PDB file of C-alpha atoms and ligand atoms in Angstrom:
ATOM      1  CA  UNK T   8      92.132 137.117 -12.584  1.00 77.00           C
ATOM      2  CA  UNK T   9      90.451 133.249 -12.589  1.00 89.00           C
ATOM      3  CA  UNK T  10      91.405 131.351  -9.117  1.00 93.00           C
ATOM      4  CA  UNK T  11      92.588 127.945 -10.230  1.00 97.00           C
ATOM      5  CA  UNK T  12      93.261 124.708  -7.891  1.00 97.00           C
ATOM      6  CA  UNK T  13      96.114 123.271  -8.837  1.00 98.00           C
ATOM      7  CA  UNK T  14      97.655 125.920 -10.774  1.00 98.00           C
ATOM      8  CA  UNK T  15      98.880 129.949  -9.615  1.00 98.00           C
ATOM      9  CA  UNK T  16      99.001 132.660 -12.363  1.00 98.00           C
ATOM     10  CA  UNK T  17     100.103 135.913 -12.754  1.00 97.00           C
ATOM     11  CA  UNK T  18     100.645 138.603 -15.074  1.00 98.00           C
ATOM     12  CA  UNK T  19     103.892 141.279 -15.055  1.00 96.00           C
ATOM     13  CA  UNK T  20     105.573 143.192 -17.467  1.00 95.00           C
ATOM     14  CA  UNK T  21     103.739 142.036 -20.437  1.00 97.00           C
ATOM     15  CA  UNK T  22     104.844 137.997 -19.571  1.00 98.00           C
ATOM     16  CA  UNK T  23     101.903 135.171 -18.263  1.00 98.00           C
ATOM     17  CA  UNK T  24     103.311 133.718 -15.985  1.00 98.00           C
ATOM     18  CA  UNK T  25     101.273 129.751 -15.347  1.00 98.00           C
ATOM     19  CA  UNK T  26     102.517 128.093 -12.221  1.00 98.00           C
ATOM     20  CA  UNK T  27     101.971 124.244 -11.993  1.00 98.00           C
ATOM     21  CA  UNK T  28     100.494 124.108  -7.840  1.00 98.00           C
ATOM     22  CA  UNK T  29     100.369 120.351  -6.537  1.00 98.00           C
ATOM     23  CA  UNK T  30     103.492 120.722  -4.675  1.00 98.00           C
ATOM     24  CA  UNK T  31     103.098 117.267  -2.118  1.00 97.00           C
ATOM     25  CA  UNK T  32     102.247 115.279  -5.643  1.00 98.00           C
ATOM     26  CA  UNK T  33     105.513 116.529  -7.557  1.00 98.00           C
ATOM     27  CA  UNK T  34     102.647 118.785  -9.772  1.00 98.00           C
ATOM     28  CA  UNK T  35     101.647 115.790 -10.745  1.00 98.00           C
ATOM     29  CA  UNK T  36      98.535 116.375 -13.602  1.00 98.00           C
ATOM     30  CA  UNK T  37      95.806 115.371 -12.718  1.00 97.00           C
ATOM     31  CA  UNK T  38      92.945 116.365 -16.017  1.00 96.00           C
ATOM     32  CA  UNK T  39      91.680 119.757 -14.509  1.00 97.00           C
ATOM     33  CA  UNK T  40      94.717 120.441 -14.139  1.00 98.00           C
ATOM     34  CA  UNK T  41      95.182 119.871 -17.320  1.00 98.00           C
ATOM     35  CA  UNK T  42      91.884 121.492 -18.109  1.00 97.00           C
ATOM     36  CA  UNK T  43      93.669 124.836 -15.894  1.00 98.00           C
ATOM     37  CA  UNK T  44      97.112 124.318 -17.323  1.00 98.00           C
ATOM     38  CA  UNK T  45      95.041 125.289 -20.966  1.00 98.00           C
ATOM     39  CA  UNK T  46      92.263 127.602 -20.227  1.00 98.00           C
ATOM     40  CA  UNK T  47      94.749 129.843 -18.463  1.00 98.00           C
ATOM     41  CA  UNK T  48      97.546 129.801 -22.050  1.00 98.00           C
ATOM     42  CA  UNK T  49      94.671 130.166 -24.386  1.00 98.00           C
ATOM     43  CA  UNK T  50      93.683 133.266 -21.655  1.00 98.00           C
ATOM     44  CA  UNK T  51      96.562 134.585 -21.303  1.00 98.00           C
ATOM     45  CA  UNK T  52      97.315 134.352 -25.884  1.00 98.00           C
ATOM     46  CA  UNK T  53      93.467 136.528 -25.691  1.00 97.00           C
ATOM     47  CA  UNK T  54      94.915 138.681 -22.879  1.00 97.00           C
ATOM     48  CA  UNK T  55      96.231 142.007 -24.860  1.00 96.00           C
ATOM     49  CA  UNK T  56      98.505 142.467 -21.840  1.00 96.00           C
ATOM     50  CA  UNK T  57     100.205 139.292 -22.042  1.00 98.00           C
ATOM     51  CA  UNK T  58     102.849 139.071 -24.826  1.00 98.00           C
ATOM     52  CA  UNK T  59     105.123 135.990 -23.578  1.00 98.00           C
ATOM     53  CA  UNK T  60     103.792 132.772 -21.653  1.00 98.00           C
ATOM     54  CA  UNK T  61     105.957 131.135 -19.135  1.00 98.00           C
ATOM     55  CA  UNK T  62     105.471 127.916 -17.637  1.00 98.00           C
ATOM     56  CA  UNK T  63     106.986 126.785 -14.169  1.00 98.00           C
ATOM     57  CA  UNK T  64     106.240 124.188 -11.235  1.00 98.00           C
ATOM     58  CA  UNK T  65     106.288 124.472  -7.626  1.00 98.00           C
ATOM     59  CA  UNK T  66     107.610 122.525  -5.843  1.00 98.00           C
ATOM     60  CA  UNK T  67     110.604 120.322  -6.032  1.00 97.00           C
ATOM     61  CA  UNK T  68     109.646 119.519  -9.014  1.00 98.00           C
ATOM     62  CA  UNK T  69     108.218 120.817 -12.950  1.00 98.00           C
ATOM     63  CA  UNK T  70     105.990 118.068 -12.909  1.00 98.00           C
ATOM     64  CA  UNK T  71     106.184 113.391 -12.651  1.00 98.00           C
ATOM     65  CA  UNK T  72     103.429 112.990 -15.089  1.00 98.00           C
ATOM     66  CA  UNK T  73     100.306 112.304 -15.402  1.00 97.00           C
ATOM     67  CA  UNK T  74      98.238 111.655 -12.015  1.00 97.00           C
ATOM     68  CA  UNK T  75      98.898 107.788 -11.884  1.00 97.00           C
ATOM     69  CA  UNK T  76      95.943 107.354  -8.822  1.00 97.00           C
ATOM     70  CA  UNK T  77      93.959 109.038 -11.574  1.00 96.00           C
ATOM     71  CA  UNK T  78      95.058 106.788 -14.047  1.00 95.00           C
ATOM     72  CA  UNK T  79      94.797 103.761 -12.827  1.00 95.00           C
ATOM     73  CA  UNK T  80      91.451 102.201 -12.810  1.00 93.00           C
ATOM     74  CA  UNK T  81      90.324 103.732 -16.667  1.00 93.00           C
ATOM     75  CA  UNK T  82      89.497 101.053 -19.082  1.00 95.00           C
ATOM     76  CA  UNK T  83      89.610 101.780 -22.703  1.00 95.00           C
ATOM     77  CA  UNK T  84      86.138 102.865 -23.457  1.00 95.00           C
ATOM     78  CA  UNK T  85      86.296 105.768 -20.341  1.00 93.00           C
ATOM     79  CA  UNK T  86      89.386 106.796 -21.750  1.00 93.00           C
ATOM     80  CA  UNK T  87      87.739 106.910 -24.848  1.00 93.00           C
ATOM     81  CA  UNK T  88      84.474 108.423 -23.835  1.00 94.00           C
ATOM     82  CA  UNK T  89      86.712 111.072 -21.831  1.00 92.00           C
ATOM     83  CA  UNK T  90      88.251 112.066 -24.238  1.00 92.00           C
ATOM     84  CA  UNK T  91      90.178 113.944 -22.433  1.00 90.00           C
ATOM     85  CA  UNK T  92      93.738 114.571 -25.446  1.00 94.00           C
ATOM     86  CA  UNK T  93      91.930 116.997 -26.526  1.00 94.00           C
ATOM     87  CA  UNK T  94      92.870 119.730 -24.043  1.00 95.00           C
ATOM     88  CA  UNK T  95      96.522 118.516 -24.742  1.00 95.00           C
ATOM     89  CA  UNK T  96      95.797 118.397 -28.396  1.00 96.00           C
ATOM     90  CA  UNK T  97      94.895 122.859 -27.975  1.00 97.00           C
ATOM     91  CA  UNK T  98      97.940 122.997 -25.875  1.00 97.00           C
ATOM     92  CA  UNK T  99     100.976 123.507 -29.201  1.00 96.00           C
ATOM     93  CA  UNK T 100      98.440 125.599 -30.967  1.00 97.00           C
ATOM     94  CA  UNK T 101      98.717 128.620 -28.239  1.00 98.00           C
ATOM     95  CA  UNK T 102     100.312 132.035 -30.995  1.00 98.00           C
ATOM     96  CA  UNK T 103     102.257 133.930 -28.652  1.00 98.00           C
ATOM     97  CA  UNK T 104     105.775 132.493 -27.694  1.00 98.00           C
ATOM     98  CA  UNK T 105     105.162 129.724 -24.310  1.00 98.00           C
ATOM     99  CA  UNK T 106     108.510 129.402 -22.193  1.00 98.00           C
ATOM    100  CA  UNK T 107     109.191 126.496 -19.956  1.00 98.00           C
ATOM    101  CA  UNK T 108     111.406 126.687 -16.829  1.00 98.00           C
ATOM    102  CA  UNK T 109     111.293 123.632 -15.385  1.00 98.00           C
ATOM    103  CA  UNK T 110     113.694 121.427 -12.488  1.00 98.00           C
ATOM    104  CA  UNK T 111     114.229 118.339 -10.431  1.00 98.00           C
ATOM    105  CA  UNK T 112     111.902 115.638 -12.204  1.00 98.00           C
ATOM    106  CA  UNK T 113     110.269 116.626 -15.558  1.00 98.00           C
ATOM    107  CA  UNK T 114     108.488 112.719 -16.069  1.00 98.00           C
ATOM    108  CA  UNK T 115     105.492 110.912 -18.208  1.00 98.00           C
ATOM    109  CA  UNK T 116     102.987 113.754 -19.051  1.00 98.00           C
ATOM    110  CA  UNK T 117     105.317 116.654 -17.059  1.00 98.00           C
ATOM    111  CA  UNK T 118     108.287 116.117 -19.965  1.00 98.00           C
ATOM    112  CA  UNK T 119     104.827 116.151 -22.540  1.00 98.00           C
ATOM    113  CA  UNK T 120     104.128 119.395 -21.577  1.00 98.00           C
ATOM    114  CA  UNK T 121     107.516 120.560 -21.445  1.00 98.00           C
ATOM    115  CA  UNK T 122     107.642 119.221 -25.058  1.00 98.00           C
ATOM    116  CA  UNK T 123     104.770 121.564 -25.931  1.00 98.00           C
ATOM    117  CA  UNK T 124     107.369 125.210 -25.138  1.00 98.00           C
ATOM    118  CA  UNK T 125     108.704 126.444 -28.296  1.00 98.00           C
ATOM    119  CA  UNK T 126     111.542 127.002 -25.293  1.00 98.00           C
ATOM    120  CA  UNK T 127     113.295 125.225 -23.038  1.00 98.00           C
ATOM    121  CA  UNK T 128     115.329 126.291 -19.840  1.00 98.00           C
ATOM    122  CA  UNK T 129     116.777 123.512 -17.438  1.00 98.00           C
ATOM    123  CA  UNK T 130     117.451 123.919 -14.142  1.00 98.00           C
ATOM    124  CA  UNK T 131     121.215 122.060 -13.523  1.00 97.00           C
ATOM    125  CA  UNK T 132     120.588 118.484 -12.351  1.00 97.00           C
ATOM    126  CA  UNK T 133     116.434 118.293 -13.380  1.00 98.00           C
ATOM    127  CA  UNK T 134     115.898 114.833 -14.669  1.00 98.00           C
ATOM    128  CA  UNK T 135     113.648 113.937 -17.942  1.00 98.00           C
ATOM    129  CA  UNK T 136     112.071 110.240 -17.947  1.00 98.00           C
ATOM    130  CA  UNK T 137     108.867 109.208 -19.755  1.00 98.00           C
ATOM    131  CA  UNK T 138     108.768 106.166 -17.072  1.00 98.00           C
ATOM    132  CA  UNK T 139     104.796 104.664 -18.431  1.00 98.00           C
ATOM    133  CA  UNK T 140     107.015 101.292 -20.006  1.00 98.00           C
ATOM    134  CA  UNK T 141     107.236 100.538 -16.036  1.00 97.00           C
ATOM    135  CA  UNK T 142     103.538 100.831 -15.590  1.00 97.00           C
ATOM    136  CA  UNK T 143     102.670  98.779 -18.573  1.00 97.00           C
ATOM    137  CA  UNK T 144     101.893 101.685 -20.953  1.00 97.00           C
ATOM    138  CA  UNK T 145     103.301 103.934 -23.665  1.00 98.00           C
ATOM    139  CA  UNK T 146     103.395 107.861 -23.408  1.00 98.00           C
ATOM    140  CA  UNK T 147      99.599 108.798 -24.333  1.00 96.00           C
ATOM    141  CA  UNK T 148     100.307 113.311 -25.145  1.00 97.00           C
ATOM    142  CA  UNK T 149     102.832 112.730 -28.101  1.00 96.00           C
ATOM    143  CA  UNK T 150     105.415 111.628 -26.413  1.00 97.00           C
ATOM    144  CA  UNK T 151     106.263 108.971 -28.520  1.00 98.00           C
ATOM    145  CA  UNK T 152     106.218 111.750 -31.745  1.00 97.00           C
ATOM    146  CA  UNK T 153     107.465 114.283 -30.216  1.00 97.00           C
ATOM    147  CA  UNK T 154     110.993 113.121 -28.735  1.00 98.00           C
ATOM    148  CA  UNK T 155     111.483 111.631 -32.803  1.00 97.00           C
ATOM    149  CA  UNK T 156     111.091 114.559 -34.753  1.00 96.00           C
ATOM    150  CA  UNK T 157     113.595 116.024 -32.740  1.00 96.00           C
ATOM    151  CA  UNK T 158     116.659 113.844 -31.267  1.00 97.00           C
ATOM    152  CA  UNK T 159     115.314 111.325 -34.207  1.00 96.00           C
ATOM    153  CA  UNK T 160     114.532 107.640 -33.984  1.00 97.00           C
ATOM    154  CA  UNK T 161     118.071 105.944 -33.021  1.00 98.00           C
ATOM    155  CA  UNK T 162     118.227 107.688 -28.534  1.00 98.00           C
ATOM    156  CA  UNK T 163     113.882 107.904 -28.639  1.00 98.00           C
ATOM    157  CA  UNK T 164     113.166 104.592 -28.475  1.00 98.00           C
ATOM    158  CA  UNK T 165     115.881 103.193 -26.538  1.00 98.00           C
ATOM    159  CA  UNK T 166     114.552 106.237 -23.972  1.00 98.00           C
ATOM    160  CA  UNK T 167     110.521 105.251 -24.672  1.00 98.00           C
ATOM    161  CA  UNK T 168     111.813 101.645 -23.912  1.00 98.00           C
ATOM    162  CA  UNK T 169     113.398 102.052 -21.061  1.00 98.00           C
ATOM    163  CA  UNK T 170     112.316 104.827 -19.336  1.00 98.00           C
ATOM    164  CA  UNK T 171     115.711 106.254 -18.213  1.00 98.00           C
ATOM    165  CA  UNK T 172     116.840 108.999 -16.429  1.00 98.00           C
ATOM    166  CA  UNK T 173     117.682 111.649 -19.053  1.00 98.00           C
ATOM    167  CA  UNK T 174     119.586 114.807 -17.569  1.00 98.00           C
ATOM    168  CA  UNK T 175     119.594 117.937 -18.760  1.00 98.00           C
ATOM    169  CA  UNK T 176     123.515 117.915 -20.330  1.00 98.00           C
ATOM    170  CA  UNK T 177     122.433 115.220 -22.337  1.00 98.00           C
ATOM    171  CA  UNK T 178     118.995 116.497 -23.712  1.00 98.00           C
ATOM    172  CA  UNK T 179     120.863 119.829 -24.298  1.00 98.00           C
ATOM    173  CA  UNK T 180     123.382 117.841 -26.585  1.00 97.00           C
ATOM    174  CA  UNK T 181     119.887 116.423 -28.131  1.00 97.00           C
ATOM    175  CA  UNK T 182     118.829 120.361 -29.004  1.00 96.00           C
ATOM    176  CA  UNK T 183     115.845 118.887 -27.134  1.00 98.00           C
ATOM    177  CA  UNK T 184     116.042 121.967 -24.219  1.00 98.00           C
ATOM    178  CA  UNK T 185     117.624 125.423 -25.454  1.00 98.00           C
ATOM    179  CA  UNK T 186     119.799 125.804 -22.117  1.00 97.00           C
ATOM    180  CA  UNK T 187     121.147 125.073 -18.374  1.00 98.00           C
ATOM    181  CA  UNK T 188     120.769 127.126 -15.758  1.00 98.00           C
ATOM    182  CA  UNK T 189     120.976 127.386 -12.030  1.00 97.00           C
ATOM    183  CA  UNK T 190     118.460 126.354  -9.932  1.00 96.00           C
ATOM    184  CA  UNK T 191     118.873 129.178  -7.807  1.00 97.00           C
ATOM    185  CA  UNK T 192     118.460 131.143 -11.151  1.00 98.00           C
ATOM    186  CA  UNK T 193     116.400 129.602 -13.658  1.00 98.00           C
ATOM    187  CA  UNK T 194     113.027 131.405 -12.730  1.00 97.00           C
ATOM    188  CA  UNK T 195     114.750 135.131 -13.112  1.00 98.00           C
ATOM    189  CA  UNK T 196     116.748 133.958 -16.266  1.00 98.00           C
ATOM    190  CA  UNK T 197     113.882 132.293 -17.988  1.00 98.00           C
ATOM    191  CA  UNK T 198     112.219 135.634 -17.035  1.00 98.00           C
ATOM    192  CA  UNK T 199     115.576 137.425 -18.913  1.00 97.00           C
ATOM    193  CA  UNK T 200     114.291 135.589 -21.671  1.00 98.00           C
ATOM    194  CA  UNK T 201     110.803 136.260 -21.189  1.00 98.00           C
ATOM    195  CA  UNK T 202     111.300 140.803 -21.237  1.00 98.00           C
ATOM    196  CA  UNK T 203     113.450 139.771 -24.503  1.00 97.00           C
ATOM    197  CA  UNK T 204     110.418 138.535 -26.504  1.00 97.00           C
ATOM    198  CA  UNK T 205     108.058 141.160 -24.786  1.00 97.00           C
ATOM    199  CA  UNK T 206     109.663 143.905 -26.208  1.00 95.00           C
ATOM    200  CA  UNK T 207     110.285 142.034 -29.517  1.00 96.00           C
ATOM    201  CA  UNK T 208     107.042 142.352 -32.283  1.00 97.00           C
ATOM    202  CA  UNK T 209     104.339 140.099 -31.544  1.00 97.00           C
ATOM    203  CA  UNK T 210     103.591 139.772 -34.467  1.00 98.00           C
ATOM    204  CA  UNK T 211     106.317 138.817 -36.208  1.00 98.00           C
ATOM    205  CA  UNK T 212     106.970 136.378 -33.658  1.00 98.00           C
ATOM    206  CA  UNK T 213     104.010 135.032 -33.827  1.00 98.00           C
ATOM    207  CA  UNK T 214     104.083 133.734 -37.506  1.00 98.00           C
ATOM    208  CA  UNK T 215     107.491 132.891 -37.496  1.00 98.00           C
ATOM    209  CA  UNK T 216     106.099 130.320 -34.303  1.00 98.00           C
ATOM    210  CA  UNK T 217     103.751 129.515 -37.245  1.00 98.00           C
ATOM    211  CA  UNK T 218     105.685 128.383 -39.437  1.00 98.00           C
ATOM    212  CA  UNK T 219     108.499 127.149 -38.430  1.00 97.00           C
ATOM    213  CA  UNK T 220     105.878 124.569 -36.351  1.00 96.00           C
ATOM    214  CA  UNK T 221     105.502 124.036 -40.462  1.00 96.00           C
ATOM    215  CA  UNK T 222     107.979 122.859 -40.775  1.00 96.00           C
ATOM    216  CA  UNK T 223     107.861 120.080 -38.983  1.00 91.00           C
ATOM    217  CA  UNK T 224     104.729 119.136 -41.103  1.00 92.00           C
ATOM    218  CA  UNK T 225     105.000 119.597 -44.160  1.00 97.00           C
ATOM    219  CA  UNK T 226     107.220 119.987 -47.465  1.00 97.00           C
ATOM    220  CA  UNK T 227     109.962 121.646 -47.700  1.00 97.00           C
ATOM    221  CA  UNK T 228     108.186 123.008 -51.041  1.00 98.00           C
ATOM    222  CA  UNK T 229     105.097 123.285 -49.226  1.00 98.00           C
ATOM    223  CA  UNK T 230     106.873 125.719 -46.304  1.00 98.00           C
ATOM    224  CA  UNK T 231     108.750 127.341 -47.899  1.00 98.00           C
ATOM    225  CA  UNK T 232     104.781 128.864 -49.743  1.00 98.00           C
ATOM    226  CA  UNK T 233     103.396 128.830 -46.904  1.00 98.00           C
ATOM    227  CA  UNK T 234     106.991 131.036 -44.945  1.00 98.00           C
ATOM    228  CA  UNK T 235     106.695 132.830 -47.891  1.00 98.00           C
ATOM    229  CA  UNK T 236     102.869 133.936 -47.532  1.00 98.00           C
ATOM    230  CA  UNK T 237     103.350 134.394 -43.646  1.00 98.00           C
ATOM    231  CA  UNK T 238     106.303 136.936 -44.690  1.00 98.00           C
ATOM    232  CA  UNK T 239     104.407 138.836 -47.075  1.00 98.00           C
ATOM    233  CA  UNK T 240     101.399 139.524 -44.740  1.00 98.00           C
ATOM    234  CA  UNK T 241     103.807 140.891 -42.010  1.00 98.00           C
ATOM    235  CA  UNK T 242     103.930 143.962 -44.169  1.00 98.00           C
ATOM    236  CA  UNK T 243     100.013 144.551 -43.842  1.00 97.00           C
ATOM    237  CA  UNK T 244     101.624 145.644 -40.021  1.00 97.00           C
ATOM    238  CA  UNK T 245     101.527 148.524 -38.179  1.00 97.00           C
ATOM    239  CA  UNK T 246     104.670 146.633 -36.734  1.00 97.00           C
ATOM    240  CA  UNK T 247     106.784 146.724 -40.246  1.00 98.00           C
ATOM    241  CA  UNK T 248     106.417 149.818 -40.883  1.00 97.00           C
ATOM    242  CA  UNK T 249     107.731 151.371 -37.297  1.00 97.00           C
ATOM    243  CA  UNK T 250     110.452 148.493 -37.102  1.00 97.00           C
ATOM    244  CA  UNK T 251     111.929 149.721 -40.837  1.00 97.00           C
ATOM    245  CA  UNK T 252     111.098 153.373 -39.612  1.00 97.00           C
ATOM    246  CA  UNK T 253     113.093 153.276 -36.619  1.00 96.00           C
ATOM    247  CA  UNK T 254     116.140 151.731 -37.950  1.00 97.00           C
ATOM    248  CA  UNK T 255     115.712 154.601 -40.870  1.00 97.00           C
ATOM    249  CA  UNK T 256     115.437 156.929 -38.462  1.00 97.00           C
ATOM    250  CA  UNK T 257     118.598 155.294 -36.398  1.00 97.00           C
ATOM    251  CA  UNK T 258     115.755 154.745 -33.627  1.00 96.00           C
ATOM    252  CA  UNK T 259     113.895 152.195 -30.717  1.00 95.00           C
ATOM    253  CA  UNK T 260     111.128 150.180 -32.472  1.00 96.00           C
ATOM    254  CA  UNK T 261     107.942 150.344 -29.850  1.00 95.00           C
ATOM    255  CA  UNK T 262     105.853 148.037 -31.059  1.00 96.00           C
ATOM    256  CA  UNK T 263     102.262 148.047 -30.544  1.00 94.00           C
ATOM    257  CA  UNK T 264     101.807 144.025 -31.912  1.00 94.00           C
ATOM    258  CA  UNK T 265      99.240 145.920 -35.220  1.00 94.00           C
TER     259      UNK T 265
HETATM  260  N1  CO8 P 317     100.946 110.279  -9.960  1.00 65.76           N
HETATM  261  C1  CO8 P 317     100.420 110.071  -8.832  1.00 65.76           C
HETATM  262  N2  CO8 P 317     100.735 111.003  -7.860  1.00 65.76           N
HETATM  263  C2  CO8 P 317     103.157 110.903  -8.248  1.00 65.76           C
HETATM  264  C3  CO8 P 317     103.569 110.590  -9.366  1.00 65.76           C
HETATM  265  C4  CO8 P 317     102.629 110.390 -10.269  1.00 65.76           C
HETATM  266  N3  CO8 P 317     102.676 110.299 -11.040  1.00 65.76           N
HETATM  267  N4  CO8 P 317     104.224 111.209  -8.738  1.00 65.76           N
HETATM  268  C5  CO8 P 317     104.802 111.773  -7.787  1.00 65.76           C
HETATM  269  N5  CO8 P 317     103.824 111.276  -6.728  1.00 65.76           N
HETATM  270  C6  CO8 P 317     102.498 111.320  -4.961  1.00 65.76           C
HETATM  271  C7  CO8 P 317     103.229 109.964  -4.469  1.00 65.76           C
HETATM  272  O1  CO8 P 317     102.990 108.680  -4.457  1.00 65.76           O
HETATM  273  C8  CO8 P 317     103.926 111.240  -3.445  1.00 65.76           C
HETATM  274  O2  CO8 P 317     102.941 110.562  -2.710  1.00 65.76           O
HETATM  275  P1  CO8 P 317     102.193 110.695  -1.016  1.00 65.76           P
HETATM  276  O3  CO8 P 317     103.396 111.453  -0.509  1.00 65.76           O
HETATM  277  O4  CO8 P 317     100.626 110.355  -0.702  1.00 65.76           O
HETATM  278  O5  CO8 P 317     103.313 109.020  -0.661  1.00 65.76           O
HETATM  279  C9  CO8 P 317     104.421 111.783  -3.404  1.00 65.76           C
HETATM  280  O6  CO8 P 317     103.947 112.415  -4.895  1.00 65.76           O
HETATM  281  C10 CO8 P 317     105.921 112.021  -3.146  1.00 65.76           C
HETATM  282  O7  CO8 P 317     106.617 111.329  -4.310  1.00 65.76           O
HETATM  283  P2  CO8 P 317     108.164 110.600  -3.972  1.00 65.76           P
HETATM  284  O8  CO8 P 317     107.660 110.473  -2.245  1.00 65.76           O
HETATM  285  O9  CO8 P 317     108.187 109.363  -5.019  1.00 65.76           O
HETATM  286  O10 CO8 P 317     108.732 111.081  -4.440  1.00 65.76           O
HETATM  287  P3  CO8 P 317     110.425 110.722  -4.494  1.00 65.76           P
HETATM  288  O11 CO8 P 317     111.562 112.581  -4.295  1.00 65.76           O
HETATM  289  O12 CO8 P 317     111.017 109.464  -3.619  1.00 65.76           O
HETATM  290  O13 CO8 P 317     110.606 109.962  -6.001  1.00 65.76           O
HETATM  291  C11 CO8 P 317     110.068 110.239  -8.688  1.00 65.76           C
HETATM  292  C12 CO8 P 317     109.603 110.878  -7.530  1.00 65.76           C
HETATM  293  C13 CO8 P 317     110.465 109.194  -9.172  1.00 65.76           C
HETATM  294  C14 CO8 P 317     109.545 110.995  -9.795  1.00 65.76           C
HETATM  295  C15 CO8 P 317     108.284 109.369  -8.004  1.00 65.76           C
HETATM  296  O14 CO8 P 317     107.287 109.960  -7.064  1.00 65.76           O
HETATM  297  C16 CO8 P 317     107.689 108.764  -9.621  1.00 65.76           C
HETATM  298  O15 CO8 P 317     108.048 107.792  -9.872  1.00 65.76           O
HETATM  299  N6  CO8 P 317     106.354 108.954  -9.588  1.00 65.76           N
HETATM  300  C17 CO8 P 317     106.127 108.363 -10.983  1.00 65.76           C
HETATM  301  C18 CO8 P 317     105.977 108.491 -12.003  1.00 65.76           C
HETATM  302  C19 CO8 P 317     105.666 108.313 -13.490  1.00 65.76           C
HETATM  303  O16 CO8 P 317     105.747 107.102 -13.943  1.00 65.76           O
HETATM  304  N7  CO8 P 317     105.460 109.266 -13.985  1.00 65.76           N
HETATM  305  C20 CO8 P 317     104.297 108.821 -15.749  1.00 65.76           C
HETATM  306  C21 CO8 P 317     102.983 108.948 -15.607  1.00 65.76           C
HETATM  307  S1  CO8 P 317     102.372 108.300 -16.713  1.00 65.76           S
HETATM  308  C22 CO8 P 317     102.436 109.957 -17.708  1.00 65.76           C
HETATM  309  O17 CO8 P 317     102.520 110.868 -17.144  1.00 65.76           O
HETATM  310  C23 CO8 P 317     101.472 109.134 -18.850  1.00 65.76           C
HETATM  311  C24 CO8 P 317     100.898 110.573 -19.593  1.00 65.76           C
HETATM  312  C25 CO8 P 317     100.432 110.367 -20.581  1.00 65.76           C
HETATM  313  C26 CO8 P 317      99.445 111.523 -21.361  1.00 65.76           C
HETATM  314  C27 CO8 P 317      99.061 112.565 -19.541  1.00 65.76           C
HETATM  315  C28 CO8 P 317      97.985 112.616 -19.220  1.00 65.76           C
HETATM  316  C29 CO8 P 317      97.445 113.680 -18.186  1.00 65.76           C
END
């Protein structure tokens, strides 16, 4: 297992766990840390022993956003040359299910990272915010786009302009998060969800994720054509044979992800 500086990773029961581990700075994201998160995700995506990726934060917050100390002295051209968003762009390309278990503060880049997850569980009392405006800037890793697509323009522009703290209940209402659980059981509930997905046919999950993601950009017609191809594709998998055979034989299927 690779040793990282700002995150901890482990694999257990086919679940690849990534924990942000810079708790003194509330897991604020410096460039190296984002690179590590991406590398860990990509390595789990390639690892046959991992079926689901679980992303969480150690300490009192999931993440308070980008590391302001690191960003403060930047200028436009240094940002252009660093091209740090190339790493961010690859996070949503992970093929396996990514579950986010968030708590405390989910701010700025931390919120953007959470929005890259497929399923989001939040601990009771979690506060979300895009506070970039109060620093004289704006989100840069998808915040204005992903939030707007999820909640619509009306609430997105209000939250992005004011930088106000949004309670988990409000985001549940706006379908940004999947569920709220008490802080004591957040990890357990996230693991339970991950275990459930880990027992399901990996290729079907993969094709569903791929098709659902296309729904954001494609017209209904294009999306339907895309969905159909993925549907046909699954009929060349062993898992399809196993799933249907098990139904006929009235037994539990065992999926190999082949
Ligand atoms: N960057 C750097 N240091 C931070 C950050 C941060 N984002 N957040 C917290 N810290 C540090 C604090 O400076 C403090 O350090 P020290 O102990 O040395 O003084 C330590 O973490 C603990 O923080 P606080 O004492 O402030 O803890 P509180 O519980 O009092 O407050 C808050 C928690 C409300 C979350 C507060 O820390 C805060 O407002 N933080 C800044 C939040 C913010 O503005 N985030 C947005 C950053 S901009 C951004 O995310 C742009 C994304 C662009 C793309 C992503 C590129 C990576």
